[in-house]
PDB file of C-alpha atoms and ligand atoms in Angstrom:
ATOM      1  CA  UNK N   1    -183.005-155.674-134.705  1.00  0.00           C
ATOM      2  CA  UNK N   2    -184.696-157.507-131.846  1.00  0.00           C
ATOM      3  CA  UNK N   3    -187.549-155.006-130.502  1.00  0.00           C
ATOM      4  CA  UNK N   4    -187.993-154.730-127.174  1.00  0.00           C
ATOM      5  CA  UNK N   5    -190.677-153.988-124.770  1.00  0.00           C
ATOM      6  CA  UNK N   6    -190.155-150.287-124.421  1.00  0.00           C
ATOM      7  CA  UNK N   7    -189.153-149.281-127.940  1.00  0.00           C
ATOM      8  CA  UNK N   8    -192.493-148.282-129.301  1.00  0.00           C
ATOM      9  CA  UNK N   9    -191.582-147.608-132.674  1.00  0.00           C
ATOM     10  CA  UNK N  10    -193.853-149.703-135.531  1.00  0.00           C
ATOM     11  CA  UNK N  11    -195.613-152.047-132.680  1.00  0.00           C
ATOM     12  CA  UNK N  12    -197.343-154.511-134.586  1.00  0.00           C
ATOM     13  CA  UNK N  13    -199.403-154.805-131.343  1.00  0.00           C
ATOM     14  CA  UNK N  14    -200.282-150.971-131.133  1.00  0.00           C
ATOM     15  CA  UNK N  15    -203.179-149.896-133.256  1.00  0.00           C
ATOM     16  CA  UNK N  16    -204.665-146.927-134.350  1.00  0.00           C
ATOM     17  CA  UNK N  17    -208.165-146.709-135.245  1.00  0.00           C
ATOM     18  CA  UNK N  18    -209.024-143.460-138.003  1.00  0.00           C
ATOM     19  CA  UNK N  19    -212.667-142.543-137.669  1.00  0.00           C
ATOM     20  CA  UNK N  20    -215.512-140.548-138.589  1.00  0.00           C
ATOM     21  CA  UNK N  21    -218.667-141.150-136.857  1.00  0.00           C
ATOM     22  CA  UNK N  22    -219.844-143.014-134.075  1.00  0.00           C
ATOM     23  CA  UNK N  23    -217.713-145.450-133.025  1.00  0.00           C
ATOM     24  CA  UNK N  24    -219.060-148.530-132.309  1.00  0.00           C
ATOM     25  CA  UNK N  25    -216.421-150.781-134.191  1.00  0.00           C
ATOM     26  CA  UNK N  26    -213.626-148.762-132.433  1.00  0.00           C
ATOM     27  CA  UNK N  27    -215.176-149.802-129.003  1.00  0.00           C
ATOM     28  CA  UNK N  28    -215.724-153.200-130.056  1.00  0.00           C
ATOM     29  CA  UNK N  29    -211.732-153.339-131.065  1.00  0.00           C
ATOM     30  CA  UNK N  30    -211.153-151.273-127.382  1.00  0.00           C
ATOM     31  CA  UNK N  31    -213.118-154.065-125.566  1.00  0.00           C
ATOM     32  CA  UNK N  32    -212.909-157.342-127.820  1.00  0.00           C
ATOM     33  CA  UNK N  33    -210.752-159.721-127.677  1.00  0.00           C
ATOM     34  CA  UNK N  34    -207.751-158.644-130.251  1.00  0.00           C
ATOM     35  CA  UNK N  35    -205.165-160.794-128.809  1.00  0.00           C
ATOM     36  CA  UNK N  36    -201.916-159.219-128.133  1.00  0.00           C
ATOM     37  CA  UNK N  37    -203.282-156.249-130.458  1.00  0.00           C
ATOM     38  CA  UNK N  38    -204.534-152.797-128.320  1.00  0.00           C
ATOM     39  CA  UNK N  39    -205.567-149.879-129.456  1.00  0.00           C
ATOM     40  CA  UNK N  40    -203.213-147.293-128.220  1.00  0.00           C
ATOM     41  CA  UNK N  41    -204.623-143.864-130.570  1.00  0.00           C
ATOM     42  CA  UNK N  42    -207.906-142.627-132.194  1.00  0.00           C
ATOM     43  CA  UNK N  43    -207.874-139.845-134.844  1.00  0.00           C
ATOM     44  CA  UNK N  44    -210.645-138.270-136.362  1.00  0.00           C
ATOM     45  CA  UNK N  45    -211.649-136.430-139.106  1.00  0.00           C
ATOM     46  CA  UNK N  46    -214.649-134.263-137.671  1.00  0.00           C
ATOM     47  CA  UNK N  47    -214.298-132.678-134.439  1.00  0.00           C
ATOM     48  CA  UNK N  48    -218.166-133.629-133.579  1.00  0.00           C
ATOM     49  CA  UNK N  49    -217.370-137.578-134.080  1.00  0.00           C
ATOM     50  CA  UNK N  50    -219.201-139.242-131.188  1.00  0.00           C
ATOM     51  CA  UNK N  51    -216.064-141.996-131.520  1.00  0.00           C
ATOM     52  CA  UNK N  52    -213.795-139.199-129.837  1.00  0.00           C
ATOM     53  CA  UNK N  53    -216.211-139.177-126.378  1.00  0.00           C
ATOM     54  CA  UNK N  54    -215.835-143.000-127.033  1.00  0.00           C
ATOM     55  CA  UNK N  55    -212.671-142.882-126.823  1.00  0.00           C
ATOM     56  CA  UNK N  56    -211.846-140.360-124.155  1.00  0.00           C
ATOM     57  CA  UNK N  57    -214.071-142.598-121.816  1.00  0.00           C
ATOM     58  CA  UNK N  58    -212.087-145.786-122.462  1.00  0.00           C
ATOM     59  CA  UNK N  59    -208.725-144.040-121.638  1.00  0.00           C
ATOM     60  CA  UNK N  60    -207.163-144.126-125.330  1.00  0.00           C
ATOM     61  CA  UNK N  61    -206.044-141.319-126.949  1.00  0.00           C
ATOM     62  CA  UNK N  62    -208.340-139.175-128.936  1.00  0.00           C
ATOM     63  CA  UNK N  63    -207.224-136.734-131.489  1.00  0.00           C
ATOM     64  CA  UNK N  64    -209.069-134.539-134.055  1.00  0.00           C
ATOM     65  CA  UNK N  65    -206.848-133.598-136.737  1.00  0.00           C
ATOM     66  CA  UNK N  66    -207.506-131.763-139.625  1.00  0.00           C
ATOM     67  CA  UNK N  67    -208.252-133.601-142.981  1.00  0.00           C
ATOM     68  CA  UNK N  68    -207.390-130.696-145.488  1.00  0.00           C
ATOM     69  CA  UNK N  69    -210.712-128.904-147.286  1.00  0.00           C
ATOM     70  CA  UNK N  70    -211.413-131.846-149.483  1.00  0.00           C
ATOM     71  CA  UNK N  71    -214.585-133.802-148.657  1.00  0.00           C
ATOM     72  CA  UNK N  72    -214.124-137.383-149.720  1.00  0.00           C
ATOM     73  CA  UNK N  73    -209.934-137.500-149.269  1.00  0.00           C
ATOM     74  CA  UNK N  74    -207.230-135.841-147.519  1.00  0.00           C
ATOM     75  CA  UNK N  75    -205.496-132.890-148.432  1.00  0.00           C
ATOM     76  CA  UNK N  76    -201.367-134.501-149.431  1.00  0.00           C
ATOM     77  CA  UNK N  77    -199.587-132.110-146.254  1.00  0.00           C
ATOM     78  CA  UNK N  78    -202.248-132.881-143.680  1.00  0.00           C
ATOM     79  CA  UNK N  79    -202.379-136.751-144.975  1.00  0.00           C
ATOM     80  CA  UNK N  80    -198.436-136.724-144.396  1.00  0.00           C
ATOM     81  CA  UNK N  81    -199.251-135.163-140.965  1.00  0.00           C
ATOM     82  CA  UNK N  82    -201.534-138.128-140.206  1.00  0.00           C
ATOM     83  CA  UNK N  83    -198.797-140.641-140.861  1.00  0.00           C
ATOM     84  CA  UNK N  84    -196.126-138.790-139.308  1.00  0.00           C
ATOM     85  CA  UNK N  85    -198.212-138.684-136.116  1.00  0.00           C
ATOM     86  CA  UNK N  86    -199.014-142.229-136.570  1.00  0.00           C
ATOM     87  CA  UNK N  87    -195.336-143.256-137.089  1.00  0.00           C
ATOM     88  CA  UNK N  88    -194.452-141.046-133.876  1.00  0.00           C
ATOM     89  CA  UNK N  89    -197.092-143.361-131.743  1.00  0.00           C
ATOM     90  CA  UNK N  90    -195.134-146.230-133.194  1.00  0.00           C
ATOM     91  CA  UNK N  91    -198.384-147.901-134.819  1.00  0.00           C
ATOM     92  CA  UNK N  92    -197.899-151.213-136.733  1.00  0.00           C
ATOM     93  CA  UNK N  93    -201.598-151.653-137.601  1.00  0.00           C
ATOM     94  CA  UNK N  94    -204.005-149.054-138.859  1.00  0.00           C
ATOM     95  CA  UNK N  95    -207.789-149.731-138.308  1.00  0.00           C
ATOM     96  CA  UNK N  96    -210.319-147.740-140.363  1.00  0.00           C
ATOM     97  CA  UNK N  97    -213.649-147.556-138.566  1.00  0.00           C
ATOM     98  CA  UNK N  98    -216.195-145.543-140.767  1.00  0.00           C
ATOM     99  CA  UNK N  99    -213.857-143.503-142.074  1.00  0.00           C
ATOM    100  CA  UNK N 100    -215.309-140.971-144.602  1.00  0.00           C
ATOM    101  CA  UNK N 101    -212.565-140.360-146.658  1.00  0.00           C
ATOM    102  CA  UNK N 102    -210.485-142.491-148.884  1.00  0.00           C
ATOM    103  CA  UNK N 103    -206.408-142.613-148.504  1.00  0.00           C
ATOM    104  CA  UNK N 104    -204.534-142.000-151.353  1.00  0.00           C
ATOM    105  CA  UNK N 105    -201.337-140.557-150.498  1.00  0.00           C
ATOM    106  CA  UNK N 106    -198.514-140.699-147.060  1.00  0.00           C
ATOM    107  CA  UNK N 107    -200.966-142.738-144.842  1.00  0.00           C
ATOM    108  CA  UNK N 108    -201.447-145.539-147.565  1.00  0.00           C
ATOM    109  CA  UNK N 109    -197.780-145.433-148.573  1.00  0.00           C
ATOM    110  CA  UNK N 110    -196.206-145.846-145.392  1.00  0.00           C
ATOM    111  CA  UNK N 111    -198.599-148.301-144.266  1.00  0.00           C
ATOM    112  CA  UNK N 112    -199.072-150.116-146.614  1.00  0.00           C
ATOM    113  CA  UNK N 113    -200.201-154.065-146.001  1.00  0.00           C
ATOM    114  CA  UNK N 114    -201.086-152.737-142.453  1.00  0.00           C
ATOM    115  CA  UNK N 115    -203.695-150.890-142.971  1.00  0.00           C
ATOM    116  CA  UNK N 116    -207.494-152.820-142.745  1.00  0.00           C
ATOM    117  CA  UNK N 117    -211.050-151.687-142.980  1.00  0.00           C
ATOM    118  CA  UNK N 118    -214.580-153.226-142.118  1.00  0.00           C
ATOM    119  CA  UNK N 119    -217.470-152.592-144.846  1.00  0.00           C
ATOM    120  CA  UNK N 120    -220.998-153.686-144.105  1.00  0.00           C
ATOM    121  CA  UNK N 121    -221.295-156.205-146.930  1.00  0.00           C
ATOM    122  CA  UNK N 122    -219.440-159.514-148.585  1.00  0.00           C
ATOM    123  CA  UNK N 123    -217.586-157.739-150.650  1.00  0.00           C
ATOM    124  CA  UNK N 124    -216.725-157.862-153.999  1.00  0.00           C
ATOM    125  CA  UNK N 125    -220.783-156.776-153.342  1.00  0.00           C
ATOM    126  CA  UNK N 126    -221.742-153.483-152.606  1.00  0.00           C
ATOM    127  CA  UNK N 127    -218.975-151.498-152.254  1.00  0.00           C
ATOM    128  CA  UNK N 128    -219.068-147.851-151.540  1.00  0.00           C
ATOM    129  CA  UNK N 129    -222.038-145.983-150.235  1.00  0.00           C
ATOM    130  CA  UNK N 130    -225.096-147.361-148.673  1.00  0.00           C
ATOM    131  CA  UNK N 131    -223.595-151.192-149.102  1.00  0.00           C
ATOM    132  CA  UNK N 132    -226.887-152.270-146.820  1.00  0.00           C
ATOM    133  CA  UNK N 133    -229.621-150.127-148.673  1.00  0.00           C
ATOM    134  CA  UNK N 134    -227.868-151.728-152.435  1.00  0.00           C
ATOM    135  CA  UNK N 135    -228.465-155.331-150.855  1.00  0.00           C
ATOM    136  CA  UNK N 136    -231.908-154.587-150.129  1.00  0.00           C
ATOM    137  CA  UNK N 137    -232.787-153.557-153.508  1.00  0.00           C
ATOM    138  CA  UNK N 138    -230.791-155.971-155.384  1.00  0.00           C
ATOM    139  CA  UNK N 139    -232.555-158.637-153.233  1.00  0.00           C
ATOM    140  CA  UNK N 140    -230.146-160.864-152.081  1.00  0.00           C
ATOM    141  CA  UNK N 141    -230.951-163.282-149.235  1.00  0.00           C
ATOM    142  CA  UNK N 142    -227.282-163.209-147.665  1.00  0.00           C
ATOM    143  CA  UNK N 143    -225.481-160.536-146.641  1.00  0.00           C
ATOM    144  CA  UNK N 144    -222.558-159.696-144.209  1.00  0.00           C
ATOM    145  CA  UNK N 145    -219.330-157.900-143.574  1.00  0.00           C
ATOM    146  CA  UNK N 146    -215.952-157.754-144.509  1.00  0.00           C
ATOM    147  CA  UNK N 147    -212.637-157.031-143.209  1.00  0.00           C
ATOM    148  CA  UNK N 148    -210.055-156.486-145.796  1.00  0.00           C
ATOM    149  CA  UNK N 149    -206.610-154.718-146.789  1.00  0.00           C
ATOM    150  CA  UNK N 150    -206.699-151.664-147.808  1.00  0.00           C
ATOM    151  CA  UNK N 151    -205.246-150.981-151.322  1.00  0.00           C
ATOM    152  CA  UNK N 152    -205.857-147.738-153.143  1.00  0.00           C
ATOM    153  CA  UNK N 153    -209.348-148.506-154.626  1.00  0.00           C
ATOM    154  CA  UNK N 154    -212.572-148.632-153.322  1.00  0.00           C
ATOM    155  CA  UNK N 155    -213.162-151.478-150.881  1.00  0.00           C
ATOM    156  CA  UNK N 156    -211.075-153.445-153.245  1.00  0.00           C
ATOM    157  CA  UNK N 157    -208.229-154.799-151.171  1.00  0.00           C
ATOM    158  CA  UNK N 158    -207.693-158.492-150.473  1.00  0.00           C
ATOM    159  CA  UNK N 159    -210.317-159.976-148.042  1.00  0.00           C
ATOM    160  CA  UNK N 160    -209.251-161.151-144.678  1.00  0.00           C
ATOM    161  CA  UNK N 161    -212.570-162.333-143.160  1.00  0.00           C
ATOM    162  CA  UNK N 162    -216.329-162.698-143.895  1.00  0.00           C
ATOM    163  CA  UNK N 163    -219.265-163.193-141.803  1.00  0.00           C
ATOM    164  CA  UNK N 164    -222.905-163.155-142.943  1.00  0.00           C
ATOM    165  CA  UNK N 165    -226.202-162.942-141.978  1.00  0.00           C
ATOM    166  CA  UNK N 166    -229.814-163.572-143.225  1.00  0.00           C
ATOM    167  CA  UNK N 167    -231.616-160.719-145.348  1.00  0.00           C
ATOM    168  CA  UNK N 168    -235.370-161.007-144.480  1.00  0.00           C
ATOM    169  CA  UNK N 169    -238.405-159.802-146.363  1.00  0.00           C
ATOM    170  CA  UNK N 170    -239.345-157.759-143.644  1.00  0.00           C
ATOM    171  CA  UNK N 171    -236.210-156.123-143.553  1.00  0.00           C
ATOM    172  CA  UNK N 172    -235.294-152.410-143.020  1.00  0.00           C
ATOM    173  CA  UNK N 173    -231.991-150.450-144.130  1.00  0.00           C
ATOM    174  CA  UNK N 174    -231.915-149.994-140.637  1.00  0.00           C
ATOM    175  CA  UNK N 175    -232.935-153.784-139.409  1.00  0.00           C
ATOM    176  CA  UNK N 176    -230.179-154.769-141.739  1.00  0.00           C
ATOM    177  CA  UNK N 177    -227.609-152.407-140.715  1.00  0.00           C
ATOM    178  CA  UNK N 178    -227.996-153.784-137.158  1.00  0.00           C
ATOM    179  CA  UNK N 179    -227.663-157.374-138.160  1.00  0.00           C
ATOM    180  CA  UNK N 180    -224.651-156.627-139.844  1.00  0.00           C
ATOM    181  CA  UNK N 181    -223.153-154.351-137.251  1.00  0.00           C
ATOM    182  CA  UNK N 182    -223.305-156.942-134.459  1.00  0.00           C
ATOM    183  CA  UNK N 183    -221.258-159.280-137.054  1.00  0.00           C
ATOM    184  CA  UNK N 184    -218.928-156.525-137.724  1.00  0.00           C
ATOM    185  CA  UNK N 185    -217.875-156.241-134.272  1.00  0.00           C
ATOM    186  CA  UNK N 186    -217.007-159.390-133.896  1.00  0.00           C
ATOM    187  CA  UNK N 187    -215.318-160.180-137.279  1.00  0.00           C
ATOM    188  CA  UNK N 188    -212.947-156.959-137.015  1.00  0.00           C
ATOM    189  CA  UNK N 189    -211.594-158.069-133.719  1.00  0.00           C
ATOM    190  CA  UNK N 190    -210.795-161.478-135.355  1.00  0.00           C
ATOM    191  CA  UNK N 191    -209.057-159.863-137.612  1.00  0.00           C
ATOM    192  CA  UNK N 192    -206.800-157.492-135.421  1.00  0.00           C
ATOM    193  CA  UNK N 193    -205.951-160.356-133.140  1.00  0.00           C
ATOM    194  CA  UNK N 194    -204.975-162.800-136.366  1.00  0.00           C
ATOM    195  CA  UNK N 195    -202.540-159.940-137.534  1.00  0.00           C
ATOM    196  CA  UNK N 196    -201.161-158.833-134.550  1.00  0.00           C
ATOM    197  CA  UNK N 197    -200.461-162.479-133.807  1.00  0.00           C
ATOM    198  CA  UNK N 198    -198.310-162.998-136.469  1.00  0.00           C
ATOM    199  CA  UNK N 199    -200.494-165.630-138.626  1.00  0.00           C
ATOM    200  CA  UNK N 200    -201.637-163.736-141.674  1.00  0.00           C
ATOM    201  CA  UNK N 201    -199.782-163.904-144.600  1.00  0.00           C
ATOM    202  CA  UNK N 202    -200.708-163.769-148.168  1.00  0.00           C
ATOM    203  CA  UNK N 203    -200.423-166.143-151.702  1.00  0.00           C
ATOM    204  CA  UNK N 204    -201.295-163.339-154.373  1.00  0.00           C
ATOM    205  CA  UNK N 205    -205.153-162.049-153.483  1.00  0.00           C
ATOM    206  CA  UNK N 206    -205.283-164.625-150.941  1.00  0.00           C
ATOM    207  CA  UNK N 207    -204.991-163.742-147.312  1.00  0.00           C
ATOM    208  CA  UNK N 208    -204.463-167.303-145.524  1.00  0.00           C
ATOM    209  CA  UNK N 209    -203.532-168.163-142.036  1.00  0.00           C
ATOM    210  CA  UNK N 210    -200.011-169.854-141.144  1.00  0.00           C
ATOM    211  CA  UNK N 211    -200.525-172.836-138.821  1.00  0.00           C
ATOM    212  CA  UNK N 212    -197.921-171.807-136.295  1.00  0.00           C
TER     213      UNK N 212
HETATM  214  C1  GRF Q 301    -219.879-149.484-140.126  1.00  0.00           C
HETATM  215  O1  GRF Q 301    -221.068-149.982-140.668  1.00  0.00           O
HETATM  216  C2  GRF Q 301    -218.709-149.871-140.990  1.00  0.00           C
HETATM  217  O2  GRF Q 301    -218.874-151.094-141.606  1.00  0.00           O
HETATM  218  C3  GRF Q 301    -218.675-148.783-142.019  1.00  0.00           C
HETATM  219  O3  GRF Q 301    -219.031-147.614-141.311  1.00  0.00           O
HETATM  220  C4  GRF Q 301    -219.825-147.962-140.175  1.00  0.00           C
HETATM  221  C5  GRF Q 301    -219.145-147.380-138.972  1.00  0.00           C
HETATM  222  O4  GRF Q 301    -219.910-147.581-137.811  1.00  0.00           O
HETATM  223  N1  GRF Q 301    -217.393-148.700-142.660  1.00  0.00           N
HETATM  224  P1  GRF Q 301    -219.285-147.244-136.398  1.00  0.00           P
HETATM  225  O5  GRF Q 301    -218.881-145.778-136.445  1.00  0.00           O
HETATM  226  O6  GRF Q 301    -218.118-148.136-136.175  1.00  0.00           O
HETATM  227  O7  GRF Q 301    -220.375-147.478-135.405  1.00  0.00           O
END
């Protein structure tokens, strides 16, 4: 079936960003340059999340929805009700912006290979928790960000892009955090507008880009 312009349904230019916090990667996808991707929906997990002012104030829709009573994951029926809202928008692309919770169930399965998140270090380091604060102390004198699939581990899915950035003595978890931040903001835009253009594909782990 050749889509046209009108029929939203699973866009592989419309992108949803799921959120927790403050936002700053979901305004850096809003205003970067993501190619032919745009971010068309916002959901969050907390009511409070700055990101939903954020996203109100850039014009894209902004929805809290509730995650179940779980703390670190969703509850299965409200996960489902994530995806089916998703699905509804006609989203091809799933962004996770500091998302506090991991996906196990409906969102991951239905979205699945379409569905990226940006940590704050080069991963296979420092996954989880605190990745900026577990660079400092295991001394390393590079460290970065990472856009990758999401798969259903831990900031274990295959890597689309890396960008680094010093560690200095004098560094804070905070000095660091900002370093890596204004990297972040411009790797996960590179990475929306490479897979809403059409040039990602992938040789086992390996996320390469086609020539086209
Ligand atoms: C970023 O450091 C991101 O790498 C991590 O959570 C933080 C979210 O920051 N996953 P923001 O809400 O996008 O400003």
């Amino acid at each position: 079936m050749i889509q046209s312009e009108s029929d939203n349904r699973n866009d592989i230019r419309r992108v949803a960003v799921l959120a927790s916090g403050r936002g700053s990667n979901f305004e850096a996808l809003c205003r970067g340059d993501t190619g032919p991707g745009r971010v068309t929906l916002l959901i969050s997990d907390r009511p409070e999340a700055p990101v939903l002012k954020r996203a109100s104030d850039l014009g894209v829709e902004a929805l809290y929805m509730y995650p179940g009573s779980y703390r670190t994951r969703f509850g299965l029926d409200e996960e489902k009700q994530w995806a089916d809202l998703m699905i509804d928008r006609g989203i091809g692309l799933v962004c996770l912006a500091g998302l506090m919770r991991i996906l196990k169930g409906p969102v991951l399965e239905t979205f699945t290979g379409r569905i990226m998140n940006i940590h704050p270090s080069l991963l296979p380091s420092f996954p989880g928790l605190n990745s900026q604060r577990q660079a400092l102390d295991y001394g390393v004198k590079v460290s970065g960000c990472t856009v990758h699939y999401v798969d259903s581990g831990t900031d274990t899915g295959p890597v689309i892009l890396q960008r680094t950035v010093p560690v200095k003595d004098d560094d804070t978890e905070d000095s660091l955090a900002a370093r890596i931040l204004k990297q972040e903001h411009i790797a996960y835009s590179e990475a929306v507008k490479l897979y809403c253009s059409g040039v990602l594909s992938a040789d086992e782990r390996r996320i390469l880009k086609k020539e086209k």
